Short mmCIF file of C-alpha atoms and ligand atoms in Angstrom, two decimals:
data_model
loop_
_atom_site.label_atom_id
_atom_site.label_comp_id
_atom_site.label_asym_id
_atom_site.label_seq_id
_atom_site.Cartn_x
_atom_site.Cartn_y
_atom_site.Cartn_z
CA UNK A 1 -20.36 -111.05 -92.25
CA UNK A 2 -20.68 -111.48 -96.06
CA UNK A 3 -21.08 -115.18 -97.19
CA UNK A 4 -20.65 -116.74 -100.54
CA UNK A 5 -23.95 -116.27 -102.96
CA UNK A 6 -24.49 -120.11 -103.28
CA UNK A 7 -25.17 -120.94 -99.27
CA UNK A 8 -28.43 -118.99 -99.68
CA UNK A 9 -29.61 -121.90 -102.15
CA UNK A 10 -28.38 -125.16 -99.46
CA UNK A 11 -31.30 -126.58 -97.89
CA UNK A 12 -30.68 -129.20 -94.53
CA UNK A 13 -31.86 -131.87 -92.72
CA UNK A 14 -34.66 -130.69 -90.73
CA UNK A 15 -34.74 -133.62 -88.02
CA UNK A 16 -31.44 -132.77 -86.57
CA UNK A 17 -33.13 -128.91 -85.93
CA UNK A 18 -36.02 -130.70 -84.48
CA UNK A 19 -33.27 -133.44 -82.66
CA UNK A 20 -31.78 -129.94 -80.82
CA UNK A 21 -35.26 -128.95 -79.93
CA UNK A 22 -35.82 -132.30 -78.33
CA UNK A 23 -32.55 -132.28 -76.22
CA UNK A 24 -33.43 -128.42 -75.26
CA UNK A 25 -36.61 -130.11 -74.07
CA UNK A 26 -34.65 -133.09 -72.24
CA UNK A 27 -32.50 -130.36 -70.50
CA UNK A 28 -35.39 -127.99 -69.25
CA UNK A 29 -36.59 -132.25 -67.01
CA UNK A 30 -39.29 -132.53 -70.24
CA UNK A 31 -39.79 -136.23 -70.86
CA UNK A 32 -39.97 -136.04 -74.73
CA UNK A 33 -40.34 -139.68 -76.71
CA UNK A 34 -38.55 -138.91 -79.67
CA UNK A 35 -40.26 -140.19 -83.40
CA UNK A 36 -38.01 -137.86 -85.74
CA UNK A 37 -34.33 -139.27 -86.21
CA UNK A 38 -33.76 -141.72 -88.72
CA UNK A 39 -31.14 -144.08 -86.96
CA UNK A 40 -31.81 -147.62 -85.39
CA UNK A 41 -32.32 -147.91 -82.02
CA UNK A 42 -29.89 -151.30 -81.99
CA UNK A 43 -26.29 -151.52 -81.01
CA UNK A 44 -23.38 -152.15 -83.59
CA UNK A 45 -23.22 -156.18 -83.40
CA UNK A 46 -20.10 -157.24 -81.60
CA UNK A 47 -18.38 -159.22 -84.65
CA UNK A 48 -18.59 -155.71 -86.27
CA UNK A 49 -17.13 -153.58 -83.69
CA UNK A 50 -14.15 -156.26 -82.89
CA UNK A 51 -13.59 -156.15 -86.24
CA UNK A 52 -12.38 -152.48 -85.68
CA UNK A 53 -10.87 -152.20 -82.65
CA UNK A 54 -8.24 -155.47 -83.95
CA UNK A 55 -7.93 -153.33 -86.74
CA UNK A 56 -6.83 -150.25 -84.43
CA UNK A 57 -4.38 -152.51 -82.49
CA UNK A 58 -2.97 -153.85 -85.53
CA UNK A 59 -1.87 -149.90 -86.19
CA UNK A 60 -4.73 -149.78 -89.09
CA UNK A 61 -4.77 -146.10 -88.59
CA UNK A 62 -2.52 -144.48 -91.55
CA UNK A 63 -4.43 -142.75 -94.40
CA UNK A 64 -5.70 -145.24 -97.09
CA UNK A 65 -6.06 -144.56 -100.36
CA UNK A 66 -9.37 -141.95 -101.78
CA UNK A 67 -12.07 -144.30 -103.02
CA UNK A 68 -11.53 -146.89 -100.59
CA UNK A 69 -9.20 -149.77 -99.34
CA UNK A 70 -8.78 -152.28 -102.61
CA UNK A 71 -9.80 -155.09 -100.19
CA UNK A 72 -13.21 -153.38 -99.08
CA UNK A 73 -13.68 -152.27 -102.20
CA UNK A 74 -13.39 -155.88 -103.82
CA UNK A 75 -15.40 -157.16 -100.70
CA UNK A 76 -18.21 -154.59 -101.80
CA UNK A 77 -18.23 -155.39 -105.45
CA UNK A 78 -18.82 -158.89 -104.64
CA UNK A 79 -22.26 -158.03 -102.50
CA UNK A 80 -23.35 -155.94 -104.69
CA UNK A 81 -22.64 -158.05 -107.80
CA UNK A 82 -24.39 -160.46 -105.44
CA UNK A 83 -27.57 -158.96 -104.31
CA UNK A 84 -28.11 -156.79 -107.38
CA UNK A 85 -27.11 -159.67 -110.16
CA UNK A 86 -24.65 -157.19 -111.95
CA UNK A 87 -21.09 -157.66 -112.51
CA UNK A 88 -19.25 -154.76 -110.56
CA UNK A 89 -15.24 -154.69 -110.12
CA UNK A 90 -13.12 -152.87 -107.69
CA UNK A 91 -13.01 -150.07 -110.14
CA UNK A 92 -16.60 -149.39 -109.77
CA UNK A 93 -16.84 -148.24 -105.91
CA UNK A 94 -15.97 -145.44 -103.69
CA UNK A 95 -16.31 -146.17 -100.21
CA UNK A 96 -17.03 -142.73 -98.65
CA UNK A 97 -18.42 -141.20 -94.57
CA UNK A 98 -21.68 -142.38 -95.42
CA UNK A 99 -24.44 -142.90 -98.46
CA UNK A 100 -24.70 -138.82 -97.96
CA UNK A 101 -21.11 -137.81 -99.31
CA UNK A 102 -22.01 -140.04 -102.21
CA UNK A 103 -25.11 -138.04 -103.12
CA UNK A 104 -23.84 -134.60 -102.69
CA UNK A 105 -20.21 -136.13 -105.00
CA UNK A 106 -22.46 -137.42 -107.54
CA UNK A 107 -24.48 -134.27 -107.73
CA UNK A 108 -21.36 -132.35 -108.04
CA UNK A 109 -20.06 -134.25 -110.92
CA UNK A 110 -23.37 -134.39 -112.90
CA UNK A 111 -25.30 -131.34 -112.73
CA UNK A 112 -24.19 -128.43 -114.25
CA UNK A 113 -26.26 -125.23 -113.27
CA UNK A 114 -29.25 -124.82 -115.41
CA UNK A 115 -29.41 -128.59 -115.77
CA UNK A 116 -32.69 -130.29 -114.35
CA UNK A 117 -32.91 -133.27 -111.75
CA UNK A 118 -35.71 -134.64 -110.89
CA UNK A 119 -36.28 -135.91 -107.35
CA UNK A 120 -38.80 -137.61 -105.27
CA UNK A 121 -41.24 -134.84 -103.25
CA UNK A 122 -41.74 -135.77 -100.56
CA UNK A 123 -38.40 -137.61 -100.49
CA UNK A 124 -34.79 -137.02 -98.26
CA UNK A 125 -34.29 -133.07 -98.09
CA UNK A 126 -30.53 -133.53 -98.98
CA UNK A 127 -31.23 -133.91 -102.91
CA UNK A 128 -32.95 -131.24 -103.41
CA UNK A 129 -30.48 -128.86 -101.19
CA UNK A 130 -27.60 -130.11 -103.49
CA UNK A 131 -29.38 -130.08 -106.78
CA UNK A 132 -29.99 -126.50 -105.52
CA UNK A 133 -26.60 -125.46 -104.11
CA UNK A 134 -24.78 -126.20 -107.40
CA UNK A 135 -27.38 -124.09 -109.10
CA UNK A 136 -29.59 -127.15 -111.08
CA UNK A 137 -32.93 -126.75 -111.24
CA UNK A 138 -34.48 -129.08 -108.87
CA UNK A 139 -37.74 -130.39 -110.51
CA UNK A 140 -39.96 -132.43 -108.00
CA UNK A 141 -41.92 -136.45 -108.73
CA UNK A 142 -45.06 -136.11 -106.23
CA UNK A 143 -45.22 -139.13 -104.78
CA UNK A 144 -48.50 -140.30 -104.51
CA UNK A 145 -50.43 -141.68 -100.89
CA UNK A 146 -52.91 -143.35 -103.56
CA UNK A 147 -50.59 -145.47 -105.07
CA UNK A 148 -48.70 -146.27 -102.10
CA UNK A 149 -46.26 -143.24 -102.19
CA UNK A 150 -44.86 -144.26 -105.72
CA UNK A 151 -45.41 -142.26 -108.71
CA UNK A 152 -47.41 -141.56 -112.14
CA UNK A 153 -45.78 -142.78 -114.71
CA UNK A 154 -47.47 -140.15 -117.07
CA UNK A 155 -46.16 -137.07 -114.51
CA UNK A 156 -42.41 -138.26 -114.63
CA UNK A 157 -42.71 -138.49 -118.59
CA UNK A 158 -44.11 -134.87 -118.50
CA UNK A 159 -41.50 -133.27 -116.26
CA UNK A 160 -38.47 -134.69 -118.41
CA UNK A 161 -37.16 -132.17 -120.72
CA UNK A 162 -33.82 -131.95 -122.79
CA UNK A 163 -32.28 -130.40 -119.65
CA UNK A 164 -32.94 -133.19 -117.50
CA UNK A 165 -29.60 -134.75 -116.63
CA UNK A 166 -30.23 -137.24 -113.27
CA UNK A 167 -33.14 -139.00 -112.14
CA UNK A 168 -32.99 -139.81 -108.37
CA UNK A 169 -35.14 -142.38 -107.03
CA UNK A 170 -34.58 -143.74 -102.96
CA UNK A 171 -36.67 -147.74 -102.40
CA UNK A 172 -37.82 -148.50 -99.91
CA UNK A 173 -38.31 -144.57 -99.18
CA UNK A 174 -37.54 -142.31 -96.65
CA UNK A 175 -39.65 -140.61 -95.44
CA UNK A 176 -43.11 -142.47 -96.90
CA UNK A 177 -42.06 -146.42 -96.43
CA UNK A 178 -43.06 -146.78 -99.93
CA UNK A 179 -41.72 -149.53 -102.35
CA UNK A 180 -40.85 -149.16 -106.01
CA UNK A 181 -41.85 -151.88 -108.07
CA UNK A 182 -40.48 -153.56 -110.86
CA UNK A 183 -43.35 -152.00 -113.61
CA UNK A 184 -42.46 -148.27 -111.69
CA UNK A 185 -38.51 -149.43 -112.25
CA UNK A 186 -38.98 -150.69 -115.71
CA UNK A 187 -41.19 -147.46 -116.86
CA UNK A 188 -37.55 -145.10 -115.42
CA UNK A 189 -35.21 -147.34 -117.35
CA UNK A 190 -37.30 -146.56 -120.80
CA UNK A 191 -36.99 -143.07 -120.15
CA UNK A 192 -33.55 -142.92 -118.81
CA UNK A 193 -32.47 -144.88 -121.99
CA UNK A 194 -34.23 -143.03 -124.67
CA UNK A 195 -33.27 -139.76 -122.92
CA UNK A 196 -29.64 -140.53 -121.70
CA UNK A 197 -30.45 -139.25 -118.25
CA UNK A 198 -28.50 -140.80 -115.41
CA UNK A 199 -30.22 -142.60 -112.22
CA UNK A 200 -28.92 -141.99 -108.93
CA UNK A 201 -30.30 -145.02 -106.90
CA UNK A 202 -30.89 -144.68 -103.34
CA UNK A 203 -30.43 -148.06 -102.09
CA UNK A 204 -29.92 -147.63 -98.44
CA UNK A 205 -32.61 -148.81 -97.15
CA UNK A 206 -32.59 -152.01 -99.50
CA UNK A 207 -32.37 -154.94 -96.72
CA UNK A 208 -34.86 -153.39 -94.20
CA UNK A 209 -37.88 -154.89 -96.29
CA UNK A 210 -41.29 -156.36 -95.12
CA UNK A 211 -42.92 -157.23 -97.89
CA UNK A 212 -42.58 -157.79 -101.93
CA UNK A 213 -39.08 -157.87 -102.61
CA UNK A 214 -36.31 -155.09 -103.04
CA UNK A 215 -35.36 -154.22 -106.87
CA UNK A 216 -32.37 -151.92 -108.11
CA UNK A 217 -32.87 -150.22 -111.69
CA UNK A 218 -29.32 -151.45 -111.87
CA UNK A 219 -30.45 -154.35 -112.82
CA UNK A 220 -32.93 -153.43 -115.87
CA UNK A 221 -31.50 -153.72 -119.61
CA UNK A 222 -28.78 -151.50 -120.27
CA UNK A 223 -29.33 -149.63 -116.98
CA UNK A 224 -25.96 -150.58 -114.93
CA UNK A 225 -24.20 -148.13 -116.76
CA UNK A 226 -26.18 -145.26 -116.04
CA UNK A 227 -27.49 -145.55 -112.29
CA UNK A 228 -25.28 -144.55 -109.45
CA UNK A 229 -26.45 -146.84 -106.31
CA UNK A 230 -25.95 -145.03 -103.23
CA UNK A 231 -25.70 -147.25 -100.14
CA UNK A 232 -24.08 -148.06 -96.54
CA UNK A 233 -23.59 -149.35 -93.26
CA UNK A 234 -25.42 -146.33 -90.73
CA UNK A 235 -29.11 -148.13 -91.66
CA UNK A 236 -28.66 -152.08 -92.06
CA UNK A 237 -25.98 -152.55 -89.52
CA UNK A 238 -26.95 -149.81 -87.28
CA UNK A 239 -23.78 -147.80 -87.56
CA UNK A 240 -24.75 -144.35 -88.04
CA UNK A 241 -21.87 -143.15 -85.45
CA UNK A 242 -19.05 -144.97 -87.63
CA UNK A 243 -20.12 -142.64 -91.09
CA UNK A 244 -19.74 -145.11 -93.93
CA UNK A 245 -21.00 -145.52 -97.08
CA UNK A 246 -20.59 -146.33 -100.54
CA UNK A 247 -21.72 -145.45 -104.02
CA UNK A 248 -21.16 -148.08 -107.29
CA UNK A 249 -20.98 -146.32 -110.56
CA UNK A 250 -19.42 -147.08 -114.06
CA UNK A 251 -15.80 -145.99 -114.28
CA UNK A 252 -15.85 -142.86 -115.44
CA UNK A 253 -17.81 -141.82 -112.83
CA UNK A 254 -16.38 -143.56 -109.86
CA UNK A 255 -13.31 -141.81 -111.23
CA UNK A 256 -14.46 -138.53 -111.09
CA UNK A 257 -16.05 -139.30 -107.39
CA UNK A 258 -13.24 -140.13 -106.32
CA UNK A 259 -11.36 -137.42 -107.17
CA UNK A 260 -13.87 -135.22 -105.28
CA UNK A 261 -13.31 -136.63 -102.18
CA UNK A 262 -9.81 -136.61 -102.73
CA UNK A 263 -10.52 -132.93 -102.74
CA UNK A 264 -12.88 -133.09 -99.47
CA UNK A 265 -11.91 -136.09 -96.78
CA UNK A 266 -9.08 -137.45 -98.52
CA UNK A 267 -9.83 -140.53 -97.38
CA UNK A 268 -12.38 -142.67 -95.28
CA UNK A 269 -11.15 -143.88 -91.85
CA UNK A 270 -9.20 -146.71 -92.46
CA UNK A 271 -9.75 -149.15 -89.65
CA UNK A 272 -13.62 -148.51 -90.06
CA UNK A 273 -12.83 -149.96 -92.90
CA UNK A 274 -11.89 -153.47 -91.66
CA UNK A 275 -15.40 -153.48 -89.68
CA UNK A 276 -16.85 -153.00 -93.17
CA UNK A 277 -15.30 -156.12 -94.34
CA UNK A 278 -16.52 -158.32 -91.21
CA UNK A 279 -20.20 -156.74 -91.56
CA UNK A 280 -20.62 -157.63 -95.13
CA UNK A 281 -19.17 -161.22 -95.21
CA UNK A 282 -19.27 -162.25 -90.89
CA UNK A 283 -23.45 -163.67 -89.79
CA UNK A 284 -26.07 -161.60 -90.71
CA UNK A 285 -28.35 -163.30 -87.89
CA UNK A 286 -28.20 -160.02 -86.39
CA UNK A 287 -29.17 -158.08 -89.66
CA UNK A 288 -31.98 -160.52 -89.67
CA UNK A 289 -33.15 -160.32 -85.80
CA UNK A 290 -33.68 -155.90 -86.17
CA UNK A 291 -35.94 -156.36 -89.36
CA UNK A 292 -37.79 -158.91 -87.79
CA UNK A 293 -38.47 -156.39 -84.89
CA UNK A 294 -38.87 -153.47 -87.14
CA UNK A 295 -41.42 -155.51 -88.64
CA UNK A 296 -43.10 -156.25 -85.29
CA UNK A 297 -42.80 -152.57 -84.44
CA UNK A 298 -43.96 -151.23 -87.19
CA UNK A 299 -47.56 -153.38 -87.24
CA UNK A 300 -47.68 -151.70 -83.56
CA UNK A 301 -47.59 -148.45 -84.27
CA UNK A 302 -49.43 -148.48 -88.22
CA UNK A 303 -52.63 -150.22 -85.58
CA UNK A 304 -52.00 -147.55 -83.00
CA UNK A 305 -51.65 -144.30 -85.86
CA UNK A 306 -54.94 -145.77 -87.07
CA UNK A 307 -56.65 -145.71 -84.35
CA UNK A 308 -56.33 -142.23 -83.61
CA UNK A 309 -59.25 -139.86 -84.54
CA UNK A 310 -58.33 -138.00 -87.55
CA UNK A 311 -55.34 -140.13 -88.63
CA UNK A 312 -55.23 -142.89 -91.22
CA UNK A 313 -52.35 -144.61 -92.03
CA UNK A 314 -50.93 -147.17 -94.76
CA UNK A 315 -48.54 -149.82 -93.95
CA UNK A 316 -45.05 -148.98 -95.32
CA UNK A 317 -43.48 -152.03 -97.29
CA UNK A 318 -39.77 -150.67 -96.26
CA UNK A 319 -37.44 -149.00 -94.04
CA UNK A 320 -38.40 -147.76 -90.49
CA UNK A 321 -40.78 -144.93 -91.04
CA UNK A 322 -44.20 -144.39 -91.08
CA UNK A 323 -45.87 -141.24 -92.61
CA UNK A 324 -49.78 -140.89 -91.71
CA UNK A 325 -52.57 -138.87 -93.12
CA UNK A 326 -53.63 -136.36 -90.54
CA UNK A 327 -55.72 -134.07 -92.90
CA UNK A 328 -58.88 -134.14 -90.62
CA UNK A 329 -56.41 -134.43 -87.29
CA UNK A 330 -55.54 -130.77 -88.26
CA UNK A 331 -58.73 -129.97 -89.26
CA UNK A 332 -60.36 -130.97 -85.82
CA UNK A 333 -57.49 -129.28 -83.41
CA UNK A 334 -58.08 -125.99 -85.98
CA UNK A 335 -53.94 -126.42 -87.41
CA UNK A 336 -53.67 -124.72 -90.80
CA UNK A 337 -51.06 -127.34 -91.24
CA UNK A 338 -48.83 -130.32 -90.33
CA UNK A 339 -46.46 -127.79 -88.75
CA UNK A 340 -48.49 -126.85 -86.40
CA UNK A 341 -49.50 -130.47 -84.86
CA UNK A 342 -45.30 -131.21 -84.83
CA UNK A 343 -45.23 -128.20 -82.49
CA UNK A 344 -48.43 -129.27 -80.82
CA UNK A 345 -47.25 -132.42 -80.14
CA UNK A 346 -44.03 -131.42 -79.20
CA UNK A 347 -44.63 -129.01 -76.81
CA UNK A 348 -47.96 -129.96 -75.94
CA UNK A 349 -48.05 -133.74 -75.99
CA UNK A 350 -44.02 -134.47 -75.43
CA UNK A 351 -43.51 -136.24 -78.51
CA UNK A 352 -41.39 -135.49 -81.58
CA UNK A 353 -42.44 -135.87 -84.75
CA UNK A 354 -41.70 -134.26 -88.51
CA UNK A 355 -43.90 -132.68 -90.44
CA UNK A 356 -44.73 -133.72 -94.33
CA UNK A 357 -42.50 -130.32 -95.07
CA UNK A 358 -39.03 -131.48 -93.69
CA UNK A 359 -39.48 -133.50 -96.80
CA UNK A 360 -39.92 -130.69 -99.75
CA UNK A 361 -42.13 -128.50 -99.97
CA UNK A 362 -45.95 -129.42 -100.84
CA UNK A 363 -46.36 -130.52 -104.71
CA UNK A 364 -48.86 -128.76 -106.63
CA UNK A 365 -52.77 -129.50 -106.01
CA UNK A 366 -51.27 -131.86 -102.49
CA UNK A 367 -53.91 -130.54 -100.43
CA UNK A 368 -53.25 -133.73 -97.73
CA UNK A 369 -51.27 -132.93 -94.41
CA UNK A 370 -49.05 -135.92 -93.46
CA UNK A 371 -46.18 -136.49 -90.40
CA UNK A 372 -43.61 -138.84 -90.45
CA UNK A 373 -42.58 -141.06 -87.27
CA UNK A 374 -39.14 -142.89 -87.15
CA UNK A 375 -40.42 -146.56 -85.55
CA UNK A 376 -36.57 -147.08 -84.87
CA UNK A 377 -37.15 -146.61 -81.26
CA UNK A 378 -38.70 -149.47 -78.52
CA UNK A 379 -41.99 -150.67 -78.81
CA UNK A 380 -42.84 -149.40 -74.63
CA UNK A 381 -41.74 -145.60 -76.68
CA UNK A 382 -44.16 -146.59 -79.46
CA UNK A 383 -47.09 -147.64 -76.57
CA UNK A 384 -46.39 -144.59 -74.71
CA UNK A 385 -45.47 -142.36 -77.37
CA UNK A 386 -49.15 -143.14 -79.47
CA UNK A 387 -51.02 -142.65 -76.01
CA UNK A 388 -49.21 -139.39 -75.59
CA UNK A 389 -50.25 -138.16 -79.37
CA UNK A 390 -53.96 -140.04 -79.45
CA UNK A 391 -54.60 -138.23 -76.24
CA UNK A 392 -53.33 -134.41 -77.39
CA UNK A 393 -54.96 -135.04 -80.86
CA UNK A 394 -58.40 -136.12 -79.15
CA UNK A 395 -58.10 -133.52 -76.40
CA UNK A 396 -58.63 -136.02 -73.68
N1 PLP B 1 -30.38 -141.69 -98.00
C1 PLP B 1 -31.51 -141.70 -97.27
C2 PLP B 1 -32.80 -141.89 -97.97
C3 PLP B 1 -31.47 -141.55 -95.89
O1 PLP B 1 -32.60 -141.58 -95.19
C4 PLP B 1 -30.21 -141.36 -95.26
C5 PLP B 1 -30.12 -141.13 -93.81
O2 PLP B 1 -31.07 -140.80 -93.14
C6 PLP B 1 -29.06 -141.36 -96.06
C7 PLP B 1 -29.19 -141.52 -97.43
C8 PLP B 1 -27.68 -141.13 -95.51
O3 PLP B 1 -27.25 -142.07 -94.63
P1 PLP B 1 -25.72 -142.16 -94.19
O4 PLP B 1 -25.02 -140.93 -94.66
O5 PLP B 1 -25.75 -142.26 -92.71
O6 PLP B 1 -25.17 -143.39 -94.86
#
């Protein structure tokens, strides 16, 4: 069968291909602790899910309108206007099935082909895929282990050129952990001004924070205009299932999202909607009680990863990943690569993990091998999980 030209440039989400590895695993009796999905481990709070199914038996279950319900729109504008200190109106959001749709829309509506965008390497495979798929030139920022998986100032001013149309930057950071700060924000906003580049902001991760506090370049000088925040419910409120996201952008721009997925979905299911509405204004107590044990979990396993010969390991200021140097790990077991101690350890130790390249291929002189681990699962997993991989790494 002959397929269109343009799927040969779409990249994907390599933990899902390792996910159907696991589950092959699970099938065959293996008892596999899984590290390499991104979702929490938590439940959907009650309030939340009530929310919905009143909004089902009030007959909530027409289309709505592309974009978003008005209400949850106006409900969003207000949180955001909130936690960002910006002044965003209805007009300004499309609620969408998750921060994803919002990334590949806002690609779509940018980046013409032979336009650059620059994107964080090693960063969330889906930008680079979609810079790629509309036929952009995807240009990567190495992120740097030394300066806790941000970025040189110096490199990002090099790699802009006249074709550079979107910046995307994602804090806290998937896969690293790593935290933007405000200097690292501040130094993006000069350029993005001078240069009249646009910013797509991934924000998803903003409330799952453990130290130093969460910034949006939203909020810099000048900078609302020109930076698309991407973010959702699947990560704070543990609703992955549910698909729902949003992205805040000036008019224009929502506009032109929003006609996109009029194009695609229509619409976004409507009663999910109404559970949008109770998450953002009902208790956060809940919000509040999973960070504090992400935070617990993730000092349990950054002490285990460390002490595991041939590992080192910083502590990740955000979101629920952790992504460890195992140079000399692979070095030791005789592994050309980071690849090869994810199969290892999947098929040899019964634990899943991703290796440094689900996240973009190697930058230029990166001679390091790293892995990520997803900490969104139980701390006895984590215990048992860190045995299972100190004990196939050491070859006891
Ligand atoms: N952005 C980042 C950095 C992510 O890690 C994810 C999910 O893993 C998403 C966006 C998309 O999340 P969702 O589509 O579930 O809202």
């Amino acid at each position: 069968m002959e397929f269109a030209e343009r799927l040969n440039r779409l990249g994907k989400e390599n933990a899902f291909t390792v996910l159907g590895k696991v589950i092959k695993l699970r099938e065959q009796g293996k008892n596999i602790i899984s590290f390499c999905i991104g979702e929490p481990d938590f439940n959907t709070p009650e309030n939340i899910k009530n929310a919905a199914i009143k909004a089902i038996n009030d007959n909530m279950t027409h289309y709505n309108p592309s974009g978003g319900l008005p209400e949850f729109k106006r409900t969003i504008a207000n949180y955001i206007s909130k936690t960002r200190g910006i002044n965003v109106g209805e007009e300004n959001v499309c609620v969408a099935s998750g921060g994803k749709p919002i990334i590949y829309y806002t690609i779509h509506a940018l980046v013409n082909p032979g336009d650059e965008a620059i994107y964080p390497n090693p960063g969330y495979p889906i930008y680079e895929s979609i810079i790629n798929f509309v036929g952009g030139k995807a240009v990567p920022l190495p992120l740097l282990e030394s300066r806790g998986f941000s970025f040189n100032v110096k490199t990002l001013e090099n790699i802009v050129t006249d074709k550079t149309k979107l910046i995307i930057i994602n804090s806290p950071q998937n896969p690293t952990g790593g935290l933007l700060s405000k200097e690292d924000l501040k130094a993006i906003a000069k350029i993005a001004t001078e240069r009249n580049i646009y910013i797509l902001s991934d924000e998803i991760y903003s409330r799952i924070l453990y130290e130093g506090e969460f910034n949006s370049i939203s909020s810099q000088p000048d900078m609302q205009d020109k930076t698309i925040i991407v973010d959702g419910f699947s990560k704070t409120y543990a609703m992955t299932g549910w698909r729902m996201g949003f992205g805040i952008a000036n008019k224009e721009l929502t506009q032109q999202i929003t006609n996109l997925e009029n194009n695609c979905e229509s619409c976004t299911v409507t009663f999910n909607q109404y559970a949008g509405i109770e998450a953002l204004t009902g208790p956060q107590d809940e919000v509040d009680g999973m960070v504090k044990e992400f935070r617990e979990r993730r000092d349990l396993i950054v002490n285990l990863l460390n002490d595991i010969k041939g590992f080192s390991c910083l502590k990740p200021k955000g979101a629920f990943y952790v992504f460890p140097n195992v140079t000399q790990a692979c070095k030791n077991l005789g592994f050309k690569d980071a690849e090869q101690l994810q199969e290892y350890l999947l098929y040899k130790g019964d634990v899943a993990v991703l290796a440094r390249t689900s996240f973009g291929l190697k930058n230029k002189d990166e001679n390091e091998e790293y892995i990520r681990l997803s900490y969104a699962t139980s701390k006895e997993n984590i215990i048992e999980g860190l045995a299972r991989i100190k004990r196939a790494v050491e070859n006891k």
